[in-house]
Amino acid sequence: MSIILQWVSFWLSLLVLPLLLLGVIRKLKARLQNRIGAPITQPFLNFFKLMNKTETISETSSWLFRTTSVINLASVLLVAFLAPWLSYQPAIPGDDLFLVIYLLALVRFFTILSSLDTASPFGTFSSAREATLSLLVEPAMVLSLIALALSQHSTSLSKIFAFLPEISLASLPLWLLAGAGLFISSLCELSRMPIDDPTTHLELTMVHEAMIIENSGKNLALTELSYALRMAVLFGLCAQCFLHALCCIWHPNVLQQSLLSVVFLFLVGFATALVEATAVKLPWRTAPNFIAYGLTMSLLAAFVAIAQGSLK
Amino acid sequence: MSITLAGMIAITAAVTAILMVGSRQLSMNLVLYSVQTLLVAGLTIVIGIQHQESNLFLIALAVASIKAIGIPRAFLWIVKAIQVRSDPGTILPAPLAMHFGIVLMGASSLLTSGLPVPQGTAKISLEATAALSLLLTGILLMLTRRVALSQILGFLTIENGIYLFALTQTSGMPLIVEMGILLDVLVAVMIAGLLLFRIKSSFEHIDVTQLTGLKD
């Protein structure tokens, strides 16, 4: 009975949460900047509007351009099933952390390919930027998850993020540091504010938006959906880290955990909106300095994990 | 050995020192230094409660008022007065220096595990790791910085490390010795602050890498 309930609630969350999170972040950002902002349901409306529009495709682009959005959505869906971004998610065998990381890298690879395929000048320079960023962000993201894997002696994500009853105060710094490292690197991975402005359309500053500038209609709808899903998964993993940090102090029951994981997901979204409303976009040359803080947090988490292992 | 509250506070102080290496804004560095010293003062209180020594509370009060509030405020005033906001840094860029600081933290953890300890105490002490890490991070800060003010901050971080080591590894320092050290630090910082003004007024900059030749 409980496994059916898990699947039903997971499917419902998978359908609703990603686009809702996107809408909530946009709304919060607007409110923090003293604007009224679009309604929270705007991403859903946009999705259906784009699905009904006709598509414009450049004559020079190949089959790759249209296939990319489908491949991306499929890989992100697989990641969403594998990575435990909600505490009530049913476990699936084969949820290795390296598989998840490199499925996300595959998404980026195909996005870069399709933006090069359109032969638009924006696509070329933005894909070069995206490739540079991925080079900088990947160590931080992998290391923060490896630090957690070290402490649990397993690379299976469902084992890393399992709620152990004997979790104690000693693992609080590890979860906090890993969560902070993951949050900073997901801000870059998702091309959010300090690295890339998701709302700008000034071609010299944008990274992610310039890569999908040629997409339209259904293609754009699927791209936006996979972006929202990717954001929900990555922010969900951060939220799980912070939820585990809370569990070091207070032990909630299963129902409370499920509710808290959704609440924490939106809290991470609120933190993102706060960063976006207050921070300015960094110049391209100082972006590595920001990402270095993510790597610092991950390195510290790894240090704590190793030190705890040797103290036992 | 489990992770204690004192160990966690000490490690947090060491982490703020590493973040100091990563930030090139002088005012940010001063705030981080203030937080670091407040943590050290808090640690003094925790150890004072554990060992039931009331003179440690007095030392904590002196450390917090002089080193955590007095010195950073004076330096903030100097930063405003001499109009130098950030540190261009030397060869090693700030983010890389920060990562190197974490490597040094790991190295100090290895070093302290080989340290001879008195009978009956725990094998590896997180406090000793943090103290040694503070010391090495202070040296790193002095090596990777160009502006004279950062050199003083590096020196103060080293001093924090030595203080932390003495506090956690010995059974307790006499009040009079600690007060003497605090007075020395205060005088050294005042003289260094005065020197900063003199260097700025006679050379128009406080860049220590350019202070190698003699001037007639």
PDB file of N, CA, C and O in Angstrom, chain A residues 54-91:
ATOM      1  N   THR A  54       3.521  27.101 -33.970  1.00  0.00           N
ATOM      2  CA  THR A  54       4.290  26.448 -35.034  1.00  0.00           C
ATOM      3  C   THR A  54       5.761  26.763 -34.837  1.00  0.00           C
ATOM      4  O   THR A  54       6.124  27.740 -34.200  1.00  0.00           O
ATOM      5  N   GLU A  55       6.585  25.916 -35.432  1.00  0.00           N
ATOM      6  CA  GLU A  55       8.006  25.997 -35.167  1.00  0.00           C
ATOM      7  C   GLU A  55       8.737  26.575 -36.371  1.00  0.00           C
ATOM      8  O   GLU A  55       8.377  26.314 -37.508  1.00  0.00           O
ATOM      9  N   THR A  56       9.768  27.377 -36.096  1.00  0.00           N
ATOM     10  CA  THR A  56      10.610  27.875 -37.182  1.00  0.00           C
ATOM     11  C   THR A  56      11.969  27.218 -37.050  1.00  0.00           C
ATOM     12  O   THR A  56      12.585  27.283 -35.991  1.00  0.00           O
ATOM     13  N   ILE A  57      12.411  26.569 -38.123  1.00  0.00           N
ATOM     14  CA  ILE A  57      13.698  25.877 -38.070  1.00  0.00           C
ATOM     15  C   ILE A  57      14.601  26.426 -39.162  1.00  0.00           C
ATOM     16  O   ILE A  57      14.176  26.582 -40.312  1.00  0.00           O
ATOM     17  N   SER A  58      15.832  26.712 -38.779  1.00  0.00           N
ATOM     18  CA  SER A  58      16.802  27.225 -39.747  1.00  0.00           C
ATOM     19  C   SER A  58      17.102  26.174 -40.803  1.00  0.00           C
ATOM     20  O   SER A  58      17.128  24.970 -40.510  1.00  0.00           O
ATOM     21  N   GLU A  59      17.312  26.606 -42.032  1.00  0.00           N
ATOM     22  CA  GLU A  59      17.539  25.655 -43.121  1.00  0.00           C
ATOM     23  C   GLU A  59      18.871  24.924 -42.969  1.00  0.00           C
ATOM     24  O   GLU A  59      19.055  23.827 -43.456  1.00  0.00           O
ATOM     25  N   THR A  60      19.838  25.585 -42.276  1.00  0.00           N
ATOM     26  CA  THR A  60      21.166  24.979 -42.180  1.00  0.00           C
ATOM     27  C   THR A  60      21.257  23.935 -41.078  1.00  0.00           C
ATOM     28  O   THR A  60      22.228  23.203 -41.008  1.00  0.00           O
ATOM     29  N   SER A  61      20.225  23.870 -40.204  1.00  0.00           N
ATOM     30  CA  SER A  61      20.361  22.947 -39.076  1.00  0.00           C
ATOM     31  C   SER A  61      19.963  21.535 -39.484  1.00  0.00           C
ATOM     32  O   SER A  61      19.128  21.332 -40.359  1.00  0.00           O
ATOM     33  N   SER A  62      20.569  20.552 -38.797  1.00  0.00           N
ATOM     34  CA  SER A  62      20.345  19.161 -39.168  1.00  0.00           C
ATOM     35  C   SER A  62      19.310  18.522 -38.237  1.00  0.00           C
ATOM     36  O   SER A  62      18.669  19.215 -37.442  1.00  0.00           O
ATOM     37  N   TRP A  63      19.178  17.207 -38.312  1.00  0.00           N
ATOM     38  CA  TRP A  63      18.223  16.467 -37.464  1.00  0.00           C
ATOM     39  C   TRP A  63      18.541  16.650 -35.989  1.00  0.00           C
ATOM     40  O   TRP A  63      17.676  16.561 -35.125  1.00  0.00           O
ATOM     41  N   LEU A  64      19.820  16.930 -35.683  1.00  0.00           N
ATOM     42  CA  LEU A  64      20.278  17.026 -34.297  1.00  0.00           C
ATOM     43  C   LEU A  64      19.518  18.102 -33.533  1.00  0.00           C
ATOM     44  O   LEU A  64      19.192  17.944 -32.362  1.00  0.00           O
ATOM     45  N   PHE A  65      19.219  19.206 -34.247  1.00  0.00           N
ATOM     46  CA  PHE A  65      18.612  20.368 -33.600  1.00  0.00           C
ATOM     47  C   PHE A  65      17.276  20.009 -32.965  1.00  0.00           C
ATOM     48  O   PHE A  65      16.977  20.422 -31.850  1.00  0.00           O
ATOM     49  N   ARG A  66      16.465  19.202 -33.690  1.00  0.00           N
ATOM     50  CA  ARG A  66      15.153  18.877 -33.137  1.00  0.00           C
ATOM     51  C   ARG A  66      15.227  17.699 -32.180  1.00  0.00           C
ATOM     52  O   ARG A  66      14.396  17.574 -31.286  1.00  0.00           O
ATOM     53  N   THR A  67      16.212  16.796 -32.389  1.00  0.00           N
ATOM     54  CA  THR A  67      16.282  15.613 -31.521  1.00  0.00           C
ATOM     55  C   THR A  67      16.772  15.981 -30.127  1.00  0.00           C
ATOM     56  O   THR A  67      16.408  15.328 -29.152  1.00  0.00           O
ATOM     57  N   THR A  68      17.614  17.042 -30.052  1.00  0.00           N
ATOM     58  CA  THR A  68      18.256  17.388 -28.785  1.00  0.00           C
ATOM     59  C   THR A  68      17.260  17.570 -27.648  1.00  0.00           C
ATOM     60  O   THR A  68      17.452  17.028 -26.563  1.00  0.00           O
ATOM     61  N   SER A  69      16.163  18.303 -27.912  1.00  0.00           N
ATOM     62  CA  SER A  69      15.244  18.588 -26.809  1.00  0.00           C
ATOM     63  C   SER A  69      14.634  17.302 -26.275  1.00  0.00           C
ATOM     64  O   SER A  69      14.411  17.167 -25.067  1.00  0.00           O
ATOM     65  N   VAL A  70      14.386  16.327 -27.187  1.00  0.00           N
ATOM     66  CA  VAL A  70      13.812  15.044 -26.743  1.00  0.00           C
ATOM     67  C   VAL A  70      14.846  14.261 -25.931  1.00  0.00           C
ATOM     68  O   VAL A  70      14.536  13.733 -24.852  1.00  0.00           O
ATOM     69  N   ILE A  71      16.098  14.224 -26.439  1.00  0.00           N
ATOM     70  CA  ILE A  71      17.155  13.499 -25.723  1.00  0.00           C
ATOM     71  C   ILE A  71      17.337  14.109 -24.332  1.00  0.00           C
ATOM     72  O   ILE A  71      17.417  13.404 -23.334  1.00  0.00           O
ATOM     73  N   ASN A  72      17.371  15.453 -24.281  1.00  0.00           N
ATOM     74  CA  ASN A  72      17.575  16.135 -23.010  1.00  0.00           C
ATOM     75  C   ASN A  72      16.465  15.815 -22.029  1.00  0.00           C
ATOM     76  O   ASN A  72      16.728  15.499 -20.875  1.00  0.00           O
ATOM     77  N   LEU A  73      15.215  15.897 -22.524  1.00  0.00           N
ATOM     78  CA  LEU A  73      14.094  15.642 -21.619  1.00  0.00           C
ATOM     79  C   LEU A  73      14.163  14.209 -21.113  1.00  0.00           C
ATOM     80  O   LEU A  73      13.949  13.947 -19.915  1.00  0.00           O
ATOM     81  N   ALA A  74      14.521  13.267 -22.016  1.00  0.00           N
ATOM     82  CA  ALA A  74      14.599  11.861 -21.598  1.00  0.00           C
ATOM     83  C   ALA A  74      15.671  11.677 -20.545  1.00  0.00           C
ATOM     84  O   ALA A  74      15.439  11.023 -19.514  1.00  0.00           O
ATOM     85  N   SER A  75      16.866  12.280 -20.758  1.00  0.00           N
ATOM     86  CA  SER A  75      17.949  12.088 -19.764  1.00  0.00           C
ATOM     87  C   SER A  75      17.586  12.735 -18.442  1.00  0.00           C
ATOM     88  O   SER A  75      17.854  12.162 -17.381  1.00  0.00           O
ATOM     89  N   VAL A  76      16.971  13.936 -18.507  1.00  0.00           N
ATOM     90  CA  VAL A  76      16.630  14.601 -17.248  1.00  0.00           C
ATOM     91  C   VAL A  76      15.561  13.820 -16.504  1.00  0.00           C
ATOM     92  O   VAL A  76      15.597  13.711 -15.272  1.00  0.00           O
ATOM     93  N   LEU A  77      14.611  13.220 -17.255  1.00  0.00           N
ATOM     94  CA  LEU A  77      13.582  12.397 -16.603  1.00  0.00           C
ATOM     95  C   LEU A  77      14.227  11.214 -15.903  1.00  0.00           C
ATOM     96  O   LEU A  77      13.866  10.856 -14.781  1.00  0.00           O
ATOM     97  N   LEU A  78      15.223  10.599 -16.582  1.00  0.00           N
ATOM     98  CA  LEU A  78      15.931   9.472 -15.977  1.00  0.00           C
ATOM     99  C   LEU A  78      16.627   9.910 -14.693  1.00  0.00           C
ATOM    100  O   LEU A  78      16.548   9.229 -13.661  1.00  0.00           O
ATOM    101  N   VAL A  79      17.266  11.106 -14.760  1.00  0.00           N
ATOM    102  CA  VAL A  79      17.932  11.643 -13.564  1.00  0.00           C
ATOM    103  C   VAL A  79      16.908  11.858 -12.450  1.00  0.00           C
ATOM    104  O   VAL A  79      17.150  11.522 -11.291  1.00  0.00           O
ATOM    105  N   ALA A  80      15.729  12.377 -12.825  1.00  0.00           N
ATOM    106  CA  ALA A  80      14.706  12.665 -11.823  1.00  0.00           C
ATOM    107  C   ALA A  80      14.238  11.385 -11.140  1.00  0.00           C
ATOM    108  O   ALA A  80      13.894  11.395  -9.963  1.00  0.00           O
ATOM    109  N   PHE A  81      14.228  10.244 -11.897  1.00  0.00           N
ATOM    110  CA  PHE A  81      13.835   8.986 -11.269  1.00  0.00           C
ATOM    111  C   PHE A  81      14.952   8.417 -10.410  1.00  0.00           C
ATOM    112  O   PHE A  81      14.702   7.776  -9.400  1.00  0.00           O
ATOM    113  N   LEU A  82      16.215   8.644 -10.836  1.00  0.00           N
ATOM    114  CA  LEU A  82      17.346   8.037 -10.120  1.00  0.00           C
ATOM    115  C   LEU A  82      17.724   8.829  -8.872  1.00  0.00           C
ATOM    116  O   LEU A  82      17.913   8.266  -7.797  1.00  0.00           O
ATOM    117  N   ALA A  83      17.860  10.155  -9.022  1.00  0.00           N
ATOM    118  CA  ALA A  83      18.367  10.966  -7.897  1.00  0.00           C
ATOM    119  C   ALA A  83      17.270  11.161  -6.858  1.00  0.00           C
ATOM    120  O   ALA A  83      16.141  11.499  -7.212  1.00  0.00           O
ATOM    121  N   PRO A  84      17.559  10.940  -5.591  1.00  0.00           N
ATOM    122  CA  PRO A  84      16.530  11.080  -4.546  1.00  0.00           C
ATOM    123  C   PRO A  84      16.308  12.534  -4.156  1.00  0.00           C
ATOM    124  O   PRO A  84      16.728  12.981  -3.103  1.00  0.00           O
ATOM    125  N   TRP A  85      15.635  13.308  -5.009  1.00  0.00           N
ATOM    126  CA  TRP A  85      15.448  14.727  -4.712  1.00  0.00           C
ATOM    127  C   TRP A  85      14.238  14.974  -3.838  1.00  0.00           C
ATOM    128  O   TRP A  85      14.006  16.096  -3.396  1.00  0.00           O
ATOM    129  N   LEU A  86      13.413  13.942  -3.589  1.00  0.00           N
ATOM    130  CA  LEU A  86      12.316  14.063  -2.636  1.00  0.00           C
ATOM    131  C   LEU A  86      12.427  12.865  -1.708  1.00  0.00           C
ATOM    132  O   LEU A  86      12.798  11.782  -2.147  1.00  0.00           O
ATOM    133  N   SER A  87      12.115  13.070  -0.426  1.00  0.00           N
ATOM    134  CA  SER A  87      12.388  11.982   0.520  1.00  0.00           C
ATOM    135  C   SER A  87      11.425  10.811   0.329  1.00  0.00           C
ATOM    136  O   SER A  87      11.729   9.692   0.698  1.00  0.00           O
ATOM    137  N   TYR A  88      10.231  11.067  -0.276  1.00  0.00           N
ATOM    138  CA  TYR A  88       9.262   9.973  -0.437  1.00  0.00           C
ATOM    139  C   TYR A  88       9.409   9.284  -1.788  1.00  0.00           C
ATOM    140  O   TYR A  88       8.536   8.556  -2.225  1.00  0.00           O
ATOM    141  N   GLN A  89      10.534   9.537  -2.461  1.00  0.00           N
ATOM    142  CA  GLN A  89      10.723   8.953  -3.778  1.00  0.00           C
ATOM    143  C   GLN A  89      11.054   7.463  -3.661  1.00  0.00           C
ATOM    144  O   GLN A  89      11.905   7.067  -2.879  1.00  0.00           O
ATOM    145  N   PRO A  90      10.366   6.595  -4.447  1.00  0.00           N
ATOM    146  CA  PRO A  90      10.701   5.171  -4.387  1.00  0.00           C
ATOM    147  C   PRO A  90      12.101   4.918  -4.964  1.00  0.00           C
ATOM    148  O   PRO A  90      12.470   5.506  -5.978  1.00  0.00           O
ATOM    149  N   ALA A  91      12.891   4.056  -4.309  1.00  0.00           N
ATOM    150  CA  ALA A  91      14.271   3.801  -4.753  1.00  0.00           C
ATOM    151  C   ALA A  91      14.275   2.905  -5.980  1.00  0.00           C
ATOM    152  O   ALA A  91      13.472   1.990  -6.107  1.00  0.00           O
TER     153      ALA A  91
END
